[in-house]
Amino acid sequence: SSDCKVDLSFLMDGSWSIGKRRFQLQKQFLSNVAQALGIGSAGPLMGIVQYGDDPSTEFNLKTYANSKDLRNAIEKISQKGGLSNVGKALSFVNKNFFSDAKGNRGGAPNVVVVMVDGWPTDRVEEASRLARESGINIFFVTIEAAAESEKQNVIEPNFVDKAVCRTNGFYSINVPSWFGLHKVVQPLVKRVCDSDRLVCSKTCLNSADIGFVIDGSSSVGTSNFRTVLQFVANISKEFEISDTDTRIGAVQYTYEQRLEFSFDKYSTKQDVLSAIKRISYWSGGTSTGAAISYASEQLFSKSKPNKRKIMILITDGRSYDDVRVPAMAAHRNGVIAYSVGVAWAAQDELEAIATDPDKEHSFFVDEFDNLYRFVNQLIQNICTEFNSQPRN
């Protein structure tokens, strides 16, 4: 239906181990899912890749624009055979499937649903991480388990947990038997259409180094400073924080700058939130330009290569120094900058600090107590931007 606008790729298991009968049940399942989704150009689009030794596209996102044609096409798919090289199939999808030429719609979340009978015959973790980092939401539907004869070939015993975004069960469905597959049509459809959960799946919540640059000048005052720290904590806690996921760092500035903590200092959400609480208010002048240069050197020069570098700067007044040159240098070095201005902050400076387009990266509130209103908007913008970035 049109309220479920997602671009879906289903990876079908075509390996010989699945057998003819179960391959038929798999096609029936895909057909039922297509029917339940209500395929259409304003809603969900669906393509299918079949994998065995090597993956190949059966049809892409723009081949069929309604459920009826799509179901007829599924009926005609014949089994490829071979091994179950799921990792290879995920790499293939990541490189080839979601291109604009093949019908990818920038604004729609990209979702891959991997069907696995038993066990993959290759490594899945690395391929799925790369796919997630390019903005793809990966779901696994695993059916049955490895047969005794397959057990000695099992490479990654807990491959599902390694492959999906979070291990809370949202991104994986296990079905004890192929004959029970029809029961998961509705649960799966509900999940792939839950765009709020999708837009912030692995992808944007797990793949950034976020550096907060916090104005500690005298005009802020102690109680407002607490409010700013609460704002920083509220943003931080939405992200998946660990050494391999999102990392948080913070700088406080007045005339001078102080590194409160670097990206590699804390690797759990609890530790990050405690560290934010402990930041003590400094009080002094407002040299925002110098602070941006300092953050570039002290935080972002130590960012991980495959992470997005995000700077969130919060200030309540006009800077005593030039912000333009330091901001341009930061942008050139790949830092995505968000500016949040309060009270007497200067609009022209906020825009100069912010990455283009300014209106998506700069925010202004008249008073500190209204900062909380921007938490969701900021996170949403960070995620939307992540999901609409061109595939690398």
XYZ file of C-alpha atoms in Angstrom:
392
model
C 0.000 0.000 0.000
C 1.155 3.576 -0.573
C 1.871 4.239 3.109
C 4.638 1.637 2.875
C 7.134 3.210 0.505
C 10.162 0.902 0.588
C 12.541 -0.463 -2.036
C 12.790 -4.192 -1.358
C 15.235 -6.808 -2.551
C 14.462 -10.422 -1.712
C 17.391 -12.846 -1.769
C 16.047 -16.284 -2.644
C 17.893 -19.403 -1.678
C 18.390 -21.432 -4.877
C 20.959 -23.881 -3.498
C 20.579 -27.603 -4.210
C 20.279 -28.418 -0.498
C 16.855 -26.840 -0.415
C 15.243 -29.354 -2.804
C 12.413 -28.856 -5.320
C 9.503 -28.925 -2.937
C 10.884 -26.319 -0.533
C 11.945 -24.115 -3.434
C 8.287 -24.161 -4.504
C 7.192 -23.217 -0.952
C 9.683 -20.331 -1.027
C 8.171 -19.025 -4.273
C 4.703 -19.310 -2.755
C 5.907 -17.303 0.242
C 7.393 -14.532 -1.929
C 4.191 -14.405 -3.918
C 2.113 -14.080 -0.717
C 4.403 -11.307 0.537
C 4.031 -9.425 -2.767
C 0.256 -9.764 -2.492
C 0.196 -8.595 1.138
C 2.445 -5.612 0.390
C 0.368 -4.342 -2.515
C 3.210 -3.537 -4.915
C 2.934 -0.204 -6.724
C 4.973 2.781 -7.873
C 3.637 4.968 -5.042
C 4.207 2.250 -2.450
C 6.515 -0.734 -2.069
C 8.604 -1.937 -5.025
C 10.154 -5.372 -5.018
C 12.929 -7.126 -6.913
C 14.356 -10.612 -6.512
C 17.920 -11.921 -6.588
C 18.445 -15.677 -6.537
C 21.666 -16.995 -5.068
C 23.501 -20.318 -5.175
C 27.200 -20.436 -6.033
C 26.727 -17.003 -7.593
C 23.877 -14.513 -7.284
C 21.864 -13.187 -10.218
C 19.016 -10.735 -10.516
C 15.693 -12.324 -11.512
C 14.087 -8.892 -11.840
C 14.747 -5.464 -10.379
C 12.711 -2.785 -8.612
C 11.235 -1.246 -11.705
C 10.470 -4.408 -13.683
C 6.978 -4.913 -12.218
C 4.768 -2.165 -10.832
C 1.881 -4.293 -9.559
C 1.431 -7.467 -7.515
C -0.226 -9.461 -10.285
C 2.647 -9.150 -12.783
C 5.162 -9.661 -10.031
C 3.477 -12.868 -8.846
C 3.395 -14.234 -12.379
C 7.117 -13.540 -12.670
C 7.835 -15.323 -9.364
C 5.950 -18.378 -10.632
C 8.326 -18.607 -13.613
C 11.582 -18.529 -11.582
C 13.576 -21.749 -11.898
C 16.051 -23.054 -9.364
C 19.746 -22.213 -9.951
C 21.329 -24.795 -7.702
C 24.798 -24.675 -6.150
C 25.965 -23.730 -2.649
C 24.371 -21.136 -0.317
C 26.766 -18.228 -0.752
C 24.850 -15.592 1.186
C 27.836 -13.282 1.782
C 28.534 -13.166 -1.936
C 24.852 -12.431 -2.599
C 24.816 -9.545 -0.109
C 27.936 -8.020 -1.701
C 26.277 -8.330 -5.099
C 23.136 -6.562 -3.881
C 25.147 -3.844 -2.176
C 27.090 -3.117 -5.376
C 24.419 -3.631 -8.005
C 20.843 -3.704 -6.895
C 19.984 -0.286 -5.474
C 21.196 1.924 -8.296
C 19.008 4.711 -9.684
C 19.149 3.069 -13.099
C 17.547 -0.035 -11.624
C 14.685 1.847 -10.008
C 16.040 2.885 -6.609
C 13.976 5.816 -5.286
C 16.224 8.077 -3.205
C 13.700 8.820 -0.470
C 12.520 5.226 0.107
C 14.392 3.014 2.587
C 16.404 0.204 0.991
C 15.560 -3.181 2.477
C 17.038 -6.596 1.784
C 15.245 -9.721 2.994
C 17.530 -12.760 2.942
C 15.912 -16.192 2.831
C 18.231 -18.905 4.149
C 17.520 -22.617 4.245
C 19.752 -24.071 6.917
C 23.153 -22.448 6.710
C 25.271 -20.102 4.540
C 28.318 -21.730 2.945
C 30.414 -18.536 3.068
C 31.080 -15.643 5.448
C 28.237 -13.220 5.971
C 29.407 -10.731 8.604
C 31.686 -8.487 6.539
C 29.359 -8.317 3.523
C 26.380 -7.405 5.679
C 28.307 -4.764 7.593
C 29.289 -3.056 4.343
C 25.703 -3.257 3.082
C 24.376 -1.764 6.321
C 26.954 1.004 6.173
C 25.725 1.976 2.742
C 22.244 2.415 4.187
C 20.621 -0.965 3.588
C 18.330 -2.528 6.199
C 18.944 -6.282 6.278
C 16.333 -8.793 7.429
C 16.982 -12.517 7.713
C 14.289 -15.157 7.401
C 16.014 -18.393 8.389
C 14.193 -21.660 7.883
C 15.098 -24.826 9.766
C 18.704 -25.221 10.914
C 21.858 -26.845 9.596
C 21.330 -30.542 8.924
C 23.754 -32.932 10.674
C 25.601 -33.421 7.381
C 26.037 -29.638 6.990
C 27.272 -29.038 10.527
C 30.960 -29.578 9.779
C 30.770 -26.877 7.079
C 29.264 -24.206 9.316
C 31.609 -21.197 9.153
C 29.846 -18.596 11.320
C 27.734 -20.333 13.968
C 25.777 -17.199 14.934
C 25.730 -15.598 11.484
C 22.346 -13.906 11.943
C 23.426 -11.914 15.001
C 26.543 -10.810 13.136
C 24.639 -9.847 10.019
C 21.695 -7.842 11.309
C 21.647 -4.456 12.902
C 20.434 -5.166 16.390
C 20.091 -8.462 18.110
C 16.714 -7.611 19.605
C 14.855 -9.776 17.135
C 13.417 -7.019 14.944
C 15.609 -7.859 11.947
C 15.450 -11.632 12.120
C 12.707 -14.214 11.932
C 13.392 -17.902 12.381
C 10.866 -20.432 11.101
C 11.215 -24.009 12.383
C 9.802 -25.537 9.190
C 9.161 -24.557 5.568
C 5.555 -25.563 6.066
C 5.105 -22.823 8.679
C 6.415 -20.089 6.414
C 2.967 -18.686 5.611
C 2.610 -17.628 9.270
C 5.378 -15.053 8.954
C 3.999 -13.202 5.901
C 2.167 -10.594 8.001
C 4.874 -10.098 10.680
C 7.488 -9.608 7.959
C 5.353 -7.168 5.971
C 4.654 -5.164 9.134
C 8.384 -4.885 9.883
C 9.623 -3.964 6.423
C 6.940 -1.261 6.306
C 7.859 0.220 9.680
C 9.742 3.124 8.145
C 10.369 4.825 11.499
C 12.338 1.814 12.675
C 14.040 1.439 9.290
C 15.273 4.962 8.711
C 17.322 4.542 11.848
C 18.371 0.930 11.666
C 22.058 -0.016 11.581
C 22.869 2.544 9.060
C 22.634 5.972 10.573
C 22.484 5.193 14.283
C 25.546 2.993 14.206
C 27.975 4.540 11.829
C 29.076 7.941 12.994
C 31.651 9.680 15.119
C 29.656 12.522 16.668
C 31.549 15.400 18.232
C 29.647 17.937 20.333
C 31.150 21.418 20.504
C 29.596 23.146 23.494
C 29.603 26.862 24.240
C 30.571 27.338 27.913
C 30.616 31.157 27.796
C 29.486 33.340 30.706
C 26.214 34.330 29.071
C 24.991 30.717 29.201
C 24.854 30.464 32.992
C 24.921 27.374 35.168
C 21.325 26.238 34.888
C 21.156 26.714 31.110
C 24.423 24.820 30.801
C 22.733 21.840 32.509
C 19.925 22.113 29.945
C 22.479 22.025 27.117
C 24.088 18.897 28.599
C 20.641 17.290 28.812
C 20.149 18.094 25.116
C 23.526 16.502 24.293
C 22.578 13.412 26.336
C 19.159 13.126 24.671
C 20.752 13.092 21.230
C 23.526 10.692 22.251
C 21.216 8.149 23.786
C 19.349 7.565 20.516
C 22.488 6.177 18.916
C 23.908 2.670 19.172
C 27.115 3.346 21.072
C 30.118 1.027 21.051
C 33.672 0.833 19.680
C 32.353 -0.499 16.399
C 29.116 1.503 16.211
C 28.668 5.218 16.910
C 31.220 6.969 19.124
C 30.701 10.273 20.955
C 33.234 12.974 21.806
C 32.878 16.438 23.343
C 34.691 19.775 23.470
C 33.723 22.758 25.621
C 34.888 26.214 24.631
C 35.055 29.809 25.822
C 38.066 31.917 24.689
C 39.902 28.649 25.132
C 38.997 25.051 24.407
C 38.908 21.927 26.502
C 38.674 18.332 25.287
C 36.058 16.836 27.621
C 36.426 13.353 26.120
C 37.589 11.883 22.826
C 35.841 9.321 20.577
C 37.775 6.354 21.928
C 37.305 7.165 25.604
C 33.928 5.500 26.270
C 32.457 2.486 24.550
C 29.071 2.031 26.230
C 26.017 4.247 26.250
C 25.964 4.322 30.050
C 29.557 5.554 30.246
C 28.947 8.228 27.611
C 25.841 9.523 29.384
C 27.658 9.623 32.733
C 30.565 11.497 31.157
C 28.203 14.097 29.654
C 26.615 14.654 33.073
C 30.048 15.218 34.620
C 31.080 18.026 32.247
C 31.565 21.108 34.422
C 30.602 24.596 33.293
C 33.597 26.733 32.431
C 32.386 30.313 31.839
C 34.327 32.850 29.745
C 34.279 34.362 26.253
C 32.985 32.997 22.922
C 35.637 32.062 20.343
C 33.564 29.733 18.170
C 35.946 29.750 15.193
C 38.872 28.616 17.318
C 36.637 25.941 18.845
C 35.775 24.515 15.417
C 39.490 24.320 14.522
C 40.223 22.681 17.866
C 37.455 20.085 17.369
C 38.801 19.342 13.877
C 42.231 18.657 15.331
C 41.388 16.995 18.627
C 38.281 15.015 17.670
C 37.773 14.578 13.957
C 41.366 13.978 12.895
C 41.089 10.785 14.992
C 37.794 9.648 13.482
C 37.544 6.173 11.933
C 37.783 6.059 8.133
C 34.422 4.366 7.508
C 32.445 6.517 9.952
C 30.646 9.709 9.103
C 32.104 12.652 10.997
C 29.309 14.708 12.512
C 29.861 17.918 14.446
C 27.004 19.342 16.508
C 27.855 22.824 17.740
C 25.687 24.584 20.322
C 26.144 28.313 20.984
C 24.167 31.166 22.530
C 25.918 34.214 21.117
C 27.926 35.869 18.371
C 31.515 34.710 18.136
C 34.476 36.980 18.945
C 36.410 35.462 16.055
C 35.750 34.428 12.470
C 33.811 31.164 12.085
C 33.791 31.016 8.279
C 37.344 29.920 7.549
C 37.470 27.192 10.270
C 34.014 25.932 9.221
C 35.027 25.720 5.553
C 38.146 23.769 6.516
C 36.029 21.340 8.570
C 33.567 20.846 5.692
C 36.452 20.203 3.304
C 37.746 17.518 5.658
C 34.446 15.677 5.436
C 32.854 16.896 8.657
C 29.069 17.214 8.447
C 28.309 20.212 10.650
C 25.058 20.986 12.473
C 24.734 24.292 14.283
C 22.256 24.895 17.087
C 21.823 28.508 18.132
C 20.080 29.791 21.228
C 18.967 33.315 22.222
C 21.618 35.756 20.915
C 23.278 33.400 18.450
C 23.828 35.034 15.052
C 21.911 33.589 12.106
C 24.672 34.345 9.574
C 27.216 32.499 11.711
C 24.953 29.513 12.270
C 24.547 29.217 8.505
C 28.279 29.578 7.876
C 29.019 26.795 10.363
C 26.346 24.457 8.976
C 26.882 22.077 6.082
C 24.755 22.910 3.008
C 21.773 22.929 2.701
C 21.741 25.252 5.751
C 18.080 24.816 6.567
C 18.618 21.106 7.216
C 21.742 21.647 9.304
C 21.089 24.771 11.359
C 18.555 25.305 14.104
C 17.591 28.243 16.237
C 15.622 28.483 19.490
C 14.819 31.612 21.448
C 15.472 30.007 24.827
C 17.401 27.070 26.257
C 14.287 25.374 27.593
C 13.108 24.839 24.013
C 16.207 22.919 22.891
C 14.496 19.582 23.486
C 12.160 20.306 20.557
C 14.988 19.761 18.108
C 16.214 16.400 19.347
C 14.006 14.312 17.043
C 14.420 16.642 14.104
C 18.199 16.502 14.365
C 18.276 12.722 14.547
C 15.800 12.432 11.690
C 17.944 14.752 9.547
C 21.096 12.820 10.346
C 19.333 9.608 9.307
C 17.621 10.935 6.218
C 20.889 12.359 4.999
C 22.590 9.034 5.606
C 19.975 7.063 3.716
C 19.920 9.383 0.730
C 23.681 9.484 0.262
C 24.873 7.942 -2.986
C 26.160 4.388 -2.653
C 29.902 4.233 -2.460
